[in-house]
Short mmCIF file of C-alpha atoms and ligand atoms in Angstrom, two decimals:
data_model
loop_
_atom_site.label_atom_id
_atom_site.label_comp_id
_atom_site.label_asym_id
_atom_site.label_seq_id
_atom_site.Cartn_x
_atom_site.Cartn_y
_atom_site.Cartn_z
CA MET A 1 -4.28 33.06 -7.56
CA SER A 2 -0.84 33.93 -6.23
CA GLN A 3 2.00 32.59 -8.36
CA ASP A 4 4.11 31.68 -5.33
CA ARG A 5 1.62 29.41 -3.70
CA VAL A 6 1.44 25.75 -4.53
CA TYR A 7 -2.04 24.25 -4.77
CA PHE A 8 -2.35 20.74 -3.43
CA PHE A 9 -4.66 18.58 -5.52
CA ASP A 10 -5.28 15.29 -3.77
CA THR A 11 -6.32 12.30 -5.83
CA THR A 12 -6.30 9.61 -3.12
CA LEU A 13 -9.99 8.96 -3.73
CA ARG A 14 -9.54 8.57 -7.50
CA ASP A 15 -6.03 7.56 -8.61
CA GLY A 16 -5.31 6.27 -5.10
CA GLU A 17 -8.37 4.11 -5.18
CA GLN A 18 -7.02 2.49 -8.37
CA SER A 19 -4.26 1.00 -6.22
CA PRO A 20 -4.81 -2.75 -5.75
CA GLY A 21 -6.86 -3.48 -2.63
CA ALA A 22 -7.51 0.20 -1.86
CA THR A 23 -11.23 0.31 -2.64
CA MET A 24 -13.27 2.17 -0.05
CA ASN A 25 -16.95 2.20 0.71
CA LEU A 26 -19.00 5.40 0.69
CA GLN A 27 -18.72 6.12 4.41
CA GLU A 28 -14.97 5.58 4.30
CA LYS A 29 -14.64 7.95 1.36
CA LEU A 30 -16.70 10.61 3.12
CA ARG A 31 -14.56 10.30 6.21
CA LEU A 32 -11.35 10.60 4.22
CA ALA A 33 -12.71 13.55 2.23
CA HIS A 34 -13.44 15.31 5.51
CA GLN A 35 -9.89 14.63 6.69
CA LEU A 36 -8.45 16.02 3.43
CA GLU A 37 -10.29 19.24 4.12
CA VAL A 38 -8.93 19.34 7.69
CA LEU A 39 -5.45 18.68 6.24
CA GLY A 40 -5.71 21.82 4.14
CA VAL A 41 -5.82 20.25 0.68
CA ASP A 42 -7.00 22.80 -1.93
CA ILE A 43 -8.69 20.48 -4.40
CA LEU A 44 -9.83 16.93 -3.84
CA GLU A 45 -10.50 14.62 -6.73
CA ALA A 46 -13.39 12.54 -5.48
CA GLY A 47 -13.63 9.98 -8.27
CA PHE A 48 -14.48 9.24 -11.88
CA PRO A 49 -18.29 9.59 -11.99
CA ALA A 50 -18.84 7.95 -15.38
CA SER A 51 -16.87 4.84 -14.44
CA SER A 52 -19.58 3.28 -12.26
CA GLN A 53 -22.79 4.12 -10.41
CA GLY A 54 -20.90 3.66 -7.12
CA ASP A 55 -18.29 6.23 -8.12
CA PHE A 56 -20.97 8.67 -9.27
CA GLU A 57 -22.79 8.42 -5.94
CA ALA A 58 -19.58 8.78 -3.94
CA VAL A 59 -18.51 11.91 -5.85
CA GLN A 60 -21.98 13.39 -5.44
CA ALA A 61 -22.06 12.67 -1.70
CA ILE A 62 -18.60 14.16 -1.21
CA ALA A 63 -19.57 17.25 -3.22
CA GLU A 64 -22.65 17.68 -1.03
CA GLN A 65 -20.75 17.47 2.25
CA ALA A 66 -17.67 19.50 1.19
CA GLY A 67 -16.98 22.91 2.70
CA GLU A 68 -14.56 25.35 1.09
CA ILE A 69 -12.40 22.67 -0.54
CA GLN A 70 -12.75 22.40 -4.35
CA VAL A 71 -14.22 19.07 -5.44
CA ALA A 72 -13.10 17.66 -8.78
CA GLY A 73 -14.44 14.76 -10.80
CA LEU A 74 -12.48 13.09 -13.59
CA CYS A 75 -13.89 12.49 -17.07
CA ARG A 76 -12.67 11.65 -20.54
CA CYS A 77 -13.08 14.27 -23.27
CA VAL A 78 -16.41 12.76 -24.33
CA PRO A 79 -19.83 14.38 -23.89
CA ASN A 80 -21.45 11.67 -21.72
CA ASP A 81 -18.52 11.52 -19.32
CA ILE A 82 -18.45 15.29 -18.99
CA ASP A 83 -22.21 15.60 -18.39
CA ARG A 84 -22.11 12.83 -15.80
CA CYS A 85 -19.13 14.44 -14.10
CA TRP A 86 -20.89 17.79 -13.83
CA GLU A 87 -24.02 16.11 -12.47
CA ALA A 88 -21.89 14.57 -9.71
CA VAL A 89 -19.78 17.59 -8.70
CA LYS A 90 -22.23 20.44 -9.17
CA ALA A 91 -23.50 20.35 -5.58
CA ALA A 92 -20.06 21.35 -4.26
CA LYS A 93 -19.49 24.97 -3.24
CA HIS A 94 -16.46 24.96 -5.55
CA PRO A 95 -16.87 22.27 -8.20
CA ARG A 96 -14.20 21.44 -10.77
CA ILE A 97 -14.38 19.32 -13.92
CA HIS A 98 -11.13 17.53 -14.72
CA THR A 99 -11.09 16.22 -18.26
CA PHE A 100 -8.29 14.31 -19.96
CA ILE A 101 -7.12 12.83 -23.22
CA SER A 102 -3.84 11.21 -24.25
CA THR A 103 -1.37 13.20 -26.31
CA SER A 104 1.56 10.80 -26.74
CA PRO A 105 2.10 9.11 -30.15
CA LEU A 106 1.86 5.69 -28.49
CA HIS A 107 -1.45 6.37 -26.77
CA MET A 108 -2.98 8.21 -29.73
CA GLN A 109 -2.11 5.43 -32.17
CA TYR A 110 -2.83 2.33 -30.06
CA LYS A 111 -5.24 3.40 -27.35
CA LEU A 112 -7.33 6.08 -29.03
CA ARG A 113 -6.67 5.03 -32.66
CA LYS A 114 -6.86 8.67 -33.67
CA GLU A 115 -4.71 11.12 -35.58
CA PRO A 116 -3.19 14.01 -33.55
CA ASP A 117 -5.51 16.59 -35.15
CA ALA A 118 -8.56 14.55 -34.18
CA VAL A 119 -7.27 14.31 -30.61
CA LEU A 120 -6.73 18.07 -30.52
CA ALA A 121 -10.29 18.62 -31.75
CA MET A 122 -11.68 16.27 -29.06
CA ALA A 123 -9.68 18.08 -26.38
CA VAL A 124 -11.01 21.47 -27.45
CA ALA A 125 -14.60 20.27 -27.78
CA GLY A 126 -14.39 18.52 -24.41
CA VAL A 127 -12.97 21.55 -22.59
CA ALA A 128 -15.54 23.86 -24.22
CA ARG A 129 -18.32 21.56 -23.00
CA CYS A 130 -16.88 21.63 -19.46
CA ALA A 131 -16.50 25.41 -19.58
CA ALA A 132 -20.17 25.76 -20.44
CA TYR A 133 -20.86 24.22 -17.02
CA THR A 134 -18.19 25.89 -14.89
CA PRO A 135 -15.22 28.23 -15.18
CA ASN A 136 -13.20 25.79 -13.02
CA VAL A 137 -11.91 23.41 -15.70
CA GLU A 138 -8.76 21.33 -15.55
CA PHE A 139 -7.36 19.67 -18.66
CA SER A 140 -4.85 16.80 -18.48
CA ALA A 141 -2.71 15.69 -21.40
CA GLU A 142 -2.33 12.05 -20.44
CA ASP A 143 1.17 10.64 -21.00
CA ALA A 144 2.46 14.21 -21.45
CA SER A 145 6.02 13.21 -20.58
CA ARG A 146 6.16 10.94 -23.66
CA SER A 147 4.38 13.41 -25.94
CA ASN A 148 5.90 15.61 -28.62
CA LYS A 149 6.57 18.93 -26.88
CA ASP A 150 5.41 21.09 -29.77
CA PHE A 151 2.21 19.13 -30.20
CA LEU A 152 1.68 19.50 -26.46
CA CYS A 153 2.06 23.28 -26.77
CA ARG A 154 -0.52 23.34 -29.59
CA VAL A 155 -3.00 21.34 -27.49
CA VAL A 156 -2.39 23.42 -24.37
CA GLU A 157 -2.83 26.71 -26.21
CA ALA A 158 -6.07 25.52 -27.80
CA VAL A 159 -7.60 24.19 -24.57
CA ILE A 160 -6.73 27.37 -22.67
CA ASP A 161 -8.53 29.30 -25.40
CA ALA A 162 -11.46 26.90 -24.99
CA GLY A 163 -11.70 27.65 -21.26
CA ALA A 164 -9.25 25.45 -19.30
CA THR A 165 -7.88 27.27 -16.25
CA THR A 166 -5.60 24.50 -14.99
CA ILE A 167 -3.30 22.53 -17.29
CA ASN A 168 -2.01 19.25 -15.93
CA LEU A 169 0.98 17.56 -17.53
CA PRO A 170 1.26 14.05 -16.10
CA ASP A 171 4.10 11.59 -16.11
CA THR A 172 1.49 8.88 -16.48
CA VAL A 173 3.85 5.91 -16.64
CA GLY A 174 6.50 7.18 -14.22
CA TYR A 175 9.12 7.28 -16.98
CA ALA A 176 10.51 10.82 -16.67
CA GLN A 177 13.62 11.86 -14.77
CA PRO A 178 13.61 15.06 -12.70
CA GLU A 179 15.76 17.29 -14.93
CA GLU A 180 14.09 16.33 -18.19
CA PHE A 181 10.63 16.53 -16.64
CA ALA A 182 11.35 20.03 -15.34
CA ALA A 183 12.72 20.97 -18.76
CA MET A 184 9.51 19.74 -20.42
CA ILE A 185 7.32 21.80 -18.05
CA GLU A 186 9.47 24.87 -18.56
CA TYR A 187 9.37 24.41 -22.34
CA VAL A 188 5.57 24.15 -22.49
CA ILE A 189 5.08 27.17 -20.22
CA LYS A 190 7.54 29.19 -22.29
CA HIS A 191 6.32 28.15 -25.75
CA THR A 192 2.57 28.34 -25.17
CA PRO A 193 1.58 31.95 -25.96
CA ASN A 194 -1.37 32.07 -23.52
CA SER A 195 0.25 30.00 -20.71
CA GLY A 196 -0.06 32.95 -18.31
CA LYS A 197 -3.84 32.42 -18.24
CA ALA A 198 -3.61 29.01 -16.56
CA ILE A 199 -2.10 27.33 -13.53
CA PHE A 200 0.29 24.54 -14.57
CA SER A 201 0.01 21.29 -12.69
CA VAL A 202 1.93 18.00 -12.52
CA HIS A 203 0.80 14.47 -11.74
CA CYS A 204 3.69 12.02 -11.38
CA HIS A 205 3.68 8.26 -11.04
CA ASN A 206 6.33 6.40 -9.14
CA ASP A 207 7.34 3.55 -11.43
CA LEU A 208 11.04 4.48 -11.22
CA GLY A 209 10.77 5.94 -7.72
CA CYS A 210 10.93 9.55 -9.04
CA ALA A 211 7.35 10.76 -8.46
CA VAL A 212 8.16 13.15 -5.62
CA ALA A 213 11.47 14.29 -7.19
CA ASN A 214 9.73 14.98 -10.52
CA THR A 215 6.93 16.88 -8.79
CA LEU A 216 9.37 19.07 -6.86
CA ALA A 217 11.53 19.68 -9.93
CA ALA A 218 8.44 20.85 -11.82
CA LEU A 219 7.36 23.15 -8.98
CA LYS A 220 10.82 24.68 -8.99
CA VAL A 221 10.43 25.76 -12.63
CA GLY A 222 6.91 27.15 -12.53
CA ALA A 223 4.28 24.45 -11.98
CA ARG A 224 1.95 25.62 -9.21
CA GLN A 225 -0.34 22.66 -8.63
CA ALA A 226 0.89 19.28 -7.33
CA GLU A 227 -1.32 16.26 -7.84
CA VAL A 228 -0.56 13.86 -5.05
CA THR A 229 -2.02 11.13 -2.86
CA ILE A 230 -1.83 10.32 0.82
CA SER A 231 1.11 7.96 1.41
CA GLY A 232 1.65 7.94 -2.37
CA ILE A 233 -0.95 5.25 -3.08
CA GLY A 234 -2.15 4.97 -6.66
CA GLU A 235 -2.12 3.07 -9.92
CA ARG A 236 0.79 0.55 -10.07
CA ALA A 237 3.74 1.94 -8.04
CA GLY A 238 1.59 4.87 -6.94
CA ASN A 239 1.67 8.67 -7.16
CA ALA A 240 3.77 11.37 -5.52
CA ALA A 241 3.20 11.25 -1.76
CA LEU A 242 1.43 14.35 -0.45
CA GLU A 243 3.28 14.28 2.88
CA GLU A 244 6.69 14.14 1.19
CA VAL A 245 6.01 17.00 -1.23
CA ALA A 246 4.51 19.13 1.55
CA MET A 247 7.41 18.56 3.94
CA ALA A 248 10.04 19.14 1.25
CA LEU A 249 8.43 22.53 0.51
CA THR A 250 8.24 23.28 4.24
CA VAL A 251 11.65 22.09 5.43
CA ARG A 252 13.40 23.47 2.34
CA SER A 253 11.32 26.62 2.05
CA GLY A 254 14.48 28.64 1.50
CA TYR A 255 15.28 26.55 -1.55
CA TYR A 256 11.81 26.46 -3.11
CA GLY A 257 10.40 29.79 -1.93
CA LEU A 258 6.86 28.43 -2.26
CA SER A 259 4.04 28.56 0.23
CA HIS A 260 1.17 26.08 0.61
CA GLY A 261 -1.90 25.53 2.75
CA ILE A 262 -1.16 22.05 4.12
CA LYS A 263 -1.44 21.81 7.91
CA THR A 264 1.58 19.63 8.43
CA GLU A 265 0.49 18.43 11.91
CA GLN A 266 -2.38 16.69 10.13
CA LEU A 267 -0.05 14.63 7.92
CA TYR A 268 0.44 11.67 10.23
CA PRO A 269 -3.23 11.45 11.29
CA SER A 270 -4.22 11.52 7.60
CA CYS A 271 -1.80 8.76 6.58
CA ARG A 272 -2.86 6.73 9.60
CA LEU A 273 -6.54 7.12 8.75
CA LEU A 274 -5.91 5.98 5.18
CA ALA A 275 -3.84 3.00 6.36
CA MET A 276 -6.61 1.90 8.70
CA THR A 277 -9.27 2.46 6.08
CA ILE A 278 -7.68 0.42 3.31
CA GLY A 279 -6.04 -2.08 5.62
CA GLN A 280 -2.51 -1.46 4.39
CA SER A 281 -0.02 -0.52 7.05
CA ILE A 282 2.53 2.25 6.55
CA PRO A 283 5.98 0.76 5.76
CA ALA A 284 8.40 1.32 8.67
CA ASN A 285 10.95 3.14 6.52
CA LYS A 286 8.42 5.39 4.78
CA ALA A 287 9.57 9.03 4.75
CA ILE A 288 7.74 11.38 7.17
CA VAL A 289 5.19 8.88 8.49
CA GLY A 290 6.95 5.48 8.78
CA ALA A 291 7.57 4.05 12.27
CA ASN A 292 11.33 4.50 11.83
CA ALA A 293 11.26 7.96 10.27
CA PHE A 294 12.19 9.60 13.58
CA ALA A 295 13.90 6.65 15.31
CA HIS A 296 17.59 7.00 16.02
CA GLU A 297 19.24 3.64 16.44
CA SER A 298 22.99 4.13 16.17
CA GLY A 299 24.92 5.25 19.25
CA ILE A 300 26.63 8.08 17.38
CA HIS A 301 23.28 9.44 16.19
CA GLN A 302 21.71 9.15 19.64
CA ASP A 303 24.65 10.97 21.16
CA GLY A 304 24.38 13.73 18.56
CA MET A 305 20.64 14.02 19.12
CA LEU A 306 21.10 14.42 22.87
CA LYS A 307 23.56 17.25 22.31
CA ASN A 308 21.50 19.00 19.66
CA ARG A 309 18.45 17.50 17.89
CA GLU A 310 19.35 19.24 14.66
CA THR A 311 22.46 17.09 14.26
CA TYR A 312 20.32 14.29 12.87
CA GLU A 313 16.77 15.63 12.74
CA ILE A 314 15.69 17.99 9.96
CA MET A 315 12.10 18.30 11.22
CA THR A 316 10.37 17.44 14.47
CA PRO A 317 7.89 14.56 14.88
CA GLN A 318 5.44 17.13 16.29
CA SER A 319 5.55 19.14 13.07
CA VAL A 320 4.01 16.21 11.17
CA GLY A 321 1.55 15.29 13.93
CA ARG A 322 3.33 12.29 15.36
CA LEU A 323 2.53 12.55 19.02
CA HIS A 324 -0.19 10.95 21.07
CA THR A 325 -0.66 14.12 23.00
CA ASP A 326 -4.33 13.77 23.51
CA ILE A 327 -5.05 10.96 25.90
CA VAL A 328 -8.72 11.47 25.81
CA LEU A 329 -11.15 9.10 27.29
CA GLY A 330 -11.26 6.74 30.21
CA LYS A 331 -13.88 4.51 31.81
CA HIS A 332 -15.48 7.46 33.57
CA SER A 333 -15.89 9.56 30.47
CA GLY A 334 -19.49 10.48 29.84
CA ARG A 335 -21.51 10.35 26.67
CA ASN A 336 -21.00 14.05 26.08
CA ALA A 337 -17.23 13.76 26.29
CA VAL A 338 -17.37 10.95 23.75
CA LYS A 339 -19.65 12.97 21.48
CA THR A 340 -17.35 16.01 21.69
CA LYS A 341 -14.30 13.89 20.99
CA LEU A 342 -15.98 12.30 17.99
CA GLU A 343 -16.91 15.70 16.63
CA SER A 344 -13.36 16.96 17.04
CA LEU A 345 -12.20 13.94 15.05
CA GLY A 346 -14.67 14.79 12.32
CA TYR A 347 -17.41 12.27 13.05
CA ALA A 348 -20.96 13.57 13.22
CA LEU A 349 -22.79 10.40 14.26
CA GLU A 350 -26.47 9.78 14.61
CA GLU A 351 -27.88 9.01 18.04
CA GLU A 352 -27.96 5.26 17.48
CA GLN A 353 -24.43 5.17 16.08
CA LEU A 354 -23.24 7.25 19.02
CA ASN A 355 -24.70 4.65 21.41
CA VAL A 356 -22.83 1.86 19.65
CA VAL A 357 -19.53 3.75 19.75
CA PHE A 358 -20.07 4.83 23.36
CA GLU A 359 -20.60 1.21 24.44
CA ALA A 360 -17.52 0.05 22.52
CA ILE A 361 -15.39 2.79 24.10
CA LYS A 362 -16.65 1.86 27.57
CA ASN A 363 -15.78 -1.79 26.93
CA LEU A 364 -12.33 -0.84 25.76
CA ALA A 365 -11.80 1.53 28.69
CA ASP A 366 -12.58 -1.39 31.02
CA LYS A 367 -9.69 -3.29 29.50
CA LYS A 368 -7.15 -0.49 29.07
CA LYS A 369 -6.88 2.67 31.12
CA LYS A 370 -6.42 5.26 28.40
CA VAL A 371 -8.33 5.41 25.17
CA HIS A 372 -6.40 7.39 22.55
CA ASP A 373 -7.71 9.20 19.49
CA GLU A 374 -6.50 6.35 17.32
CA ASP A 375 -8.48 3.85 19.40
CA VAL A 376 -11.57 5.97 18.87
CA VAL A 377 -10.99 6.12 15.11
CA ALA A 378 -10.45 2.34 15.03
CA ILE A 379 -13.73 1.81 16.89
CA VAL A 380 -15.70 4.08 14.57
CA LEU A 381 -14.26 2.43 11.46
CA GLU A 382 -14.94 -0.98 12.94
CA GLU A 383 -18.42 -0.43 14.36
CA ILE A 384 -19.95 2.16 12.05
CA TYR A 385 -18.20 2.65 8.72
CA ARG A 386 -18.42 -0.78 7.33
CA ILE A 387 -20.54 -2.25 4.58
CA PRO A 388 -23.84 -3.83 5.66
CA ASP A 389 -22.76 -7.29 6.64
CA SER A 390 -24.53 -10.49 5.67
CA MET A 391 -22.17 -12.36 8.01
CA ARG A 392 -21.66 -11.14 11.56
CA LEU A 393 -19.37 -12.41 14.25
CA ARG A 394 -21.07 -12.73 17.62
CA HIS A 395 -18.59 -14.57 19.82
CA VAL A 396 -15.29 -16.26 19.48
CA SER A 397 -13.43 -18.33 22.04
CA VAL A 398 -9.96 -19.74 21.54
CA GLN A 399 -7.83 -22.26 23.38
CA SER A 400 -4.19 -21.96 22.40
CA SER A 401 -1.64 -24.72 22.88
CA ASP A 402 2.10 -25.26 22.70
CA SER A 403 1.83 -29.04 22.27
CA GLY A 404 1.56 -30.84 18.94
CA SER A 405 -0.68 -33.50 20.47
CA ILE A 406 -3.36 -31.03 21.65
CA PRO A 407 -3.91 -28.61 18.73
CA PRO A 408 -5.29 -25.11 19.30
CA THR A 409 -9.09 -25.03 19.19
CA ALA A 410 -11.65 -22.35 18.43
CA ALA A 411 -15.40 -22.04 18.87
CA VAL A 412 -17.31 -19.39 16.94
CA LEU A 413 -20.88 -18.10 17.02
CA MET A 414 -22.08 -16.11 14.00
CA ASP A 415 -25.15 -14.74 12.22
CA VAL A 416 -25.18 -15.68 8.56
CA GLU A 417 -27.96 -14.15 6.43
CA GLY A 418 -29.96 -13.61 9.61
CA GLN A 419 -29.52 -17.17 10.92
CA GLU A 420 -27.54 -18.10 14.00
CA ARG A 421 -24.77 -20.63 13.27
CA SER A 422 -21.96 -22.01 15.37
CA GLY A 423 -18.99 -24.32 14.98
CA ALA A 424 -15.80 -25.54 16.59
CA GLY A 425 -12.56 -26.95 15.25
CA PHE A 426 -8.77 -27.09 15.23
CA GLY A 427 -5.92 -25.38 13.47
CA VAL A 428 -2.15 -25.35 13.19
CA GLY A 429 -2.17 -22.23 15.38
CA SER A 430 -4.88 -20.25 17.15
CA VAL A 431 -5.47 -17.90 14.22
CA ASP A 432 -5.66 -20.81 11.82
CA ALA A 433 -8.20 -22.50 14.11
CA VAL A 434 -10.40 -19.37 14.15
CA PHE A 435 -10.28 -18.99 10.36
CA ASN A 436 -10.99 -22.71 9.78
CA VAL A 437 -14.08 -22.59 11.97
CA ILE A 438 -15.38 -19.43 10.28
CA ASN A 439 -14.87 -21.10 6.88
CA GLN A 440 -16.84 -24.12 8.09
CA ILE A 441 -19.70 -21.90 9.27
CA VAL A 442 -19.95 -19.78 6.12
CA GLU A 443 -19.21 -22.74 3.83
CA ARG A 444 -16.44 -21.00 1.93
CA GLU A 445 -12.75 -21.54 1.55
CA PRO A 446 -11.06 -18.38 0.28
CA GLU A 447 -7.31 -18.14 -0.06
CA LEU A 448 -5.63 -16.10 2.69
CA GLU A 449 -3.26 -13.80 0.78
CA SER A 450 -1.99 -11.74 3.69
CA TYR A 451 -2.39 -11.38 7.43
CA VAL A 452 -0.92 -8.35 9.24
CA VAL A 453 -1.15 -7.37 12.91
CA ASN A 454 -0.41 -3.87 14.22
CA ALA A 455 -0.77 -2.23 17.60
CA VAL A 456 -3.07 0.80 17.24
CA THR A 457 -1.22 2.58 20.06
CA GLY A 458 1.77 1.71 22.26
CA GLY A 459 1.77 -0.49 25.39
CA THR A 460 0.78 -4.08 26.10
CA ASP A 461 -2.84 -3.05 26.50
CA ALA A 462 -2.89 -1.52 23.01
CA GLN A 463 -5.71 -2.47 20.67
CA GLY A 464 -4.57 -5.01 18.11
CA GLU A 465 -5.50 -4.07 14.57
CA VAL A 466 -5.56 -6.91 12.09
CA THR A 467 -5.88 -6.73 8.34
CA VAL A 468 -6.38 -9.75 6.12
CA ARG A 469 -6.60 -10.04 2.38
CA LEU A 470 -8.70 -12.88 0.96
CA LYS A 471 -8.98 -14.12 -2.61
CA HIS A 472 -11.72 -16.20 -4.14
CA ASP A 473 -12.82 -16.80 -7.73
CA GLY A 474 -10.65 -13.97 -9.10
CA TYR A 475 -11.95 -11.40 -6.56
CA SER A 476 -9.87 -10.16 -3.67
CA ALA A 477 -10.86 -8.12 -0.65
CA VAL A 478 -9.25 -6.62 2.41
CA GLY A 479 -10.83 -6.83 5.84
CA ARG A 480 -9.98 -5.01 9.01
CA GLY A 481 -10.69 -5.69 12.65
CA ALA A 482 -9.61 -4.07 15.90
CA HIS A 483 -9.93 -5.34 19.47
CA ALA A 484 -7.89 -5.45 22.66
CA ASP A 485 -7.57 -9.22 22.04
CA VAL A 486 -5.68 -9.89 18.84
CA LEU A 487 -7.53 -13.17 18.16
CA VAL A 488 -10.88 -11.42 18.33
CA ALA A 489 -9.45 -8.70 16.04
CA SER A 490 -8.34 -11.48 13.65
CA ALA A 491 -11.79 -13.05 13.59
CA ARG A 492 -13.41 -9.65 12.96
CA ALA A 493 -10.97 -8.84 10.16
CA TYR A 494 -11.61 -12.22 8.54
CA VAL A 495 -15.39 -11.83 8.65
CA ASN A 496 -15.08 -8.24 7.39
CA ALA A 497 -13.04 -9.47 4.40
CA LEU A 498 -15.59 -12.24 3.72
CA ASN A 499 -18.38 -9.64 3.63
CA ARG A 500 -16.42 -7.41 1.26
CA LEU A 501 -15.63 -10.38 -0.95
CA ALA A 502 -19.28 -11.42 -1.02
CA LYS A 503 -20.29 -7.86 -1.94
CA LYS A 504 -17.78 -7.75 -4.78
CA GLU A 505 -19.05 -11.09 -6.09
CA ARG A 506 -22.67 -9.89 -5.87
CA ASP A 507 -21.91 -6.59 -7.64
CA GLY A 508 -19.70 -8.29 -10.22
CA ASP A 509 -17.10 -5.69 -9.14
CA THR A 510 -18.45 -3.26 -11.74
CA LYS A 511 -15.60 -0.81 -11.58
CA HIS A 512 -13.89 -0.82 -14.96
CA CYS A 513 -10.57 0.50 -16.13
CA GLN A 514 -10.51 4.24 -15.56
CA HIS A 515 -7.94 4.99 -18.23
CA CYS A 516 -9.76 3.32 -21.14
O1 KIV B 1 -1.77 9.26 -14.63
C1 KIV B 1 -2.50 9.99 -15.31
O2 KIV B 1 -2.12 10.47 -16.40
C2 KIV B 1 -3.81 10.29 -14.80
C3 KIV B 1 -4.61 11.32 -15.54
C4 KIV B 1 -5.99 10.85 -15.79
C5 KIV B 1 -4.54 12.62 -14.83
O3 KIV B 1 -4.21 9.77 -13.78
ZN1 ZN B 2 -2.49 8.94 -12.62
#
C-alpha cells in the first residue's frame, strides 16, 4: 500500500446505523453498500454480525454482492464474536475482520472489569484468532484518546506481532482536540517498534464538533486510513463526515499532499441517498452537501462571484455532484429506457419490480414533465425497498378548508392484515385529518415526534418527500413517503412508519448495545 494514499473506511452501515432513527432494512443497506462502492470507498464496514441475526444476515448479503471493495465486520476480541464475524464476511472478495477492545483506564476498570495485562492478552488472542482466518485484520483500541500512551504502544506492538495489519486509534467519546490527537498518533507511530508493518487509522466522534478536524490532523502526521460516515451520522453526535474529509484533502491537496480514491462527484448523490433512506434531511448549512453550501446571499458576495467565482467559492458544486444534469425520463420513455436508467443508478430489479417502478414513473411523468434521477430513486425506495407491510394505503382523499366552522376532512381506504378497511374524519389541518383517520383505521395512537416535508427536485411540480417519526410504547420509527401530492406523500410516510413500528414491536427490537 502506498504511504501517500489515504484509505477511506466507511462505517455508515455500522457506527452510522447506531445513530438514533437511522436503522435500515436489508434492501436499503444493500443499496447503500452499492453506492459506497460507486463512491470509491476502499473499505466498507457492513455491521456487527454477532450483535443480532439481522446484522449477521445484512453483513453476509453485502459481502456476497460486493465487488472490489473490502468488506469489514466488527467484533469484540472474544472467540464467538470473531467466528461469527468471519462467517458473515468470508463471502466477500476482500473480507476484513475488525476486532476491538478498550484500552483506557476508565473502560478497562468499569466496562471490562479487567487489569491492563488481561486486556492485552485478550487483544493478542483475539487478533491471532482473526489472523488464522484472514491476513486482513484491523485492531481498534477503543477509547484510545483517553488511554495511557505507553500502554497503547505495548498493545499495538503486540497485536501487530499477532497479525493485525491495520491499527485504528479512535477518539471514541469525541474528547480529543486536533493538536493533542495528532500528537498522540505521532507518538504511537514513533514509539511502537514494528509500526511500519501496519497502516494507522483514526475513527473520530463529533461530541465537541472536532471529528473532521481531528481526522485531518491525524492524517497530516501519518495516519493513512480515515474511518468516516456519510453526512457524519453515527453514535451520539456522529462520526467524521466522509464528504468533508474527502473535500478537505482534495481542495487543500497542496497542504496535505495525500491522494485518495473518492469520486467526489458521487458525494452529493450518496448523502442524498442516505438522507432519503433514513428519513433525515440534510441540514441546510451542512458543509459540502447542505442546500446553502453553494448559495451566495449577500450582494457583495454575489458581485464578487459574478466577477470571478473564486472570490467566494473554493470548490464548484459540480465537483461534489450537485447538479441535476441528467433530466432523464418523460411520459414517452419506454420500458427499456427505464431499465437502463435504473441500472445506471445501481438498481438491478426483477421483472415484477421493474413493472411496478415503470408504472409509478409513468404516473409521475403524467403529472410532471421531467422525471429526474432523484425522482427515480425516491420511487424505487418507496415502491420496492420497503419492509413487507401489514398495513397498506390504497387511496386517500382530502378536503382542505380555511374556515374554522368547516374543518378539513379526509377519507382513507387501506388494507390491514389483508382486510380492506376505510374511514373518514376531521383534523385541525389536512395532514392532521389524514393521520387521525389512519389511526382510527389501524386502531393505534402513536405519538408524532416529527414531520418534515422536502421537495425531491426543484419546481412546483416537484415530488414532495415526507418523513415522519412516530413513537409508541418506547419504540420509535421513521417512515418515508414520496408523491407529487404532498398529502398523499404524508399518508404514505405515516403508514410506512406504522409498519416499521409494528415490525420493531414484533421483533422486540433485538439490536443490543454494540459497545458492550
Ligand atoms: O467509537 C469507537 O471507538 C468505535 C470502535 C468500535 C471502532 O466505534
Ligand atoms: Zn465509533
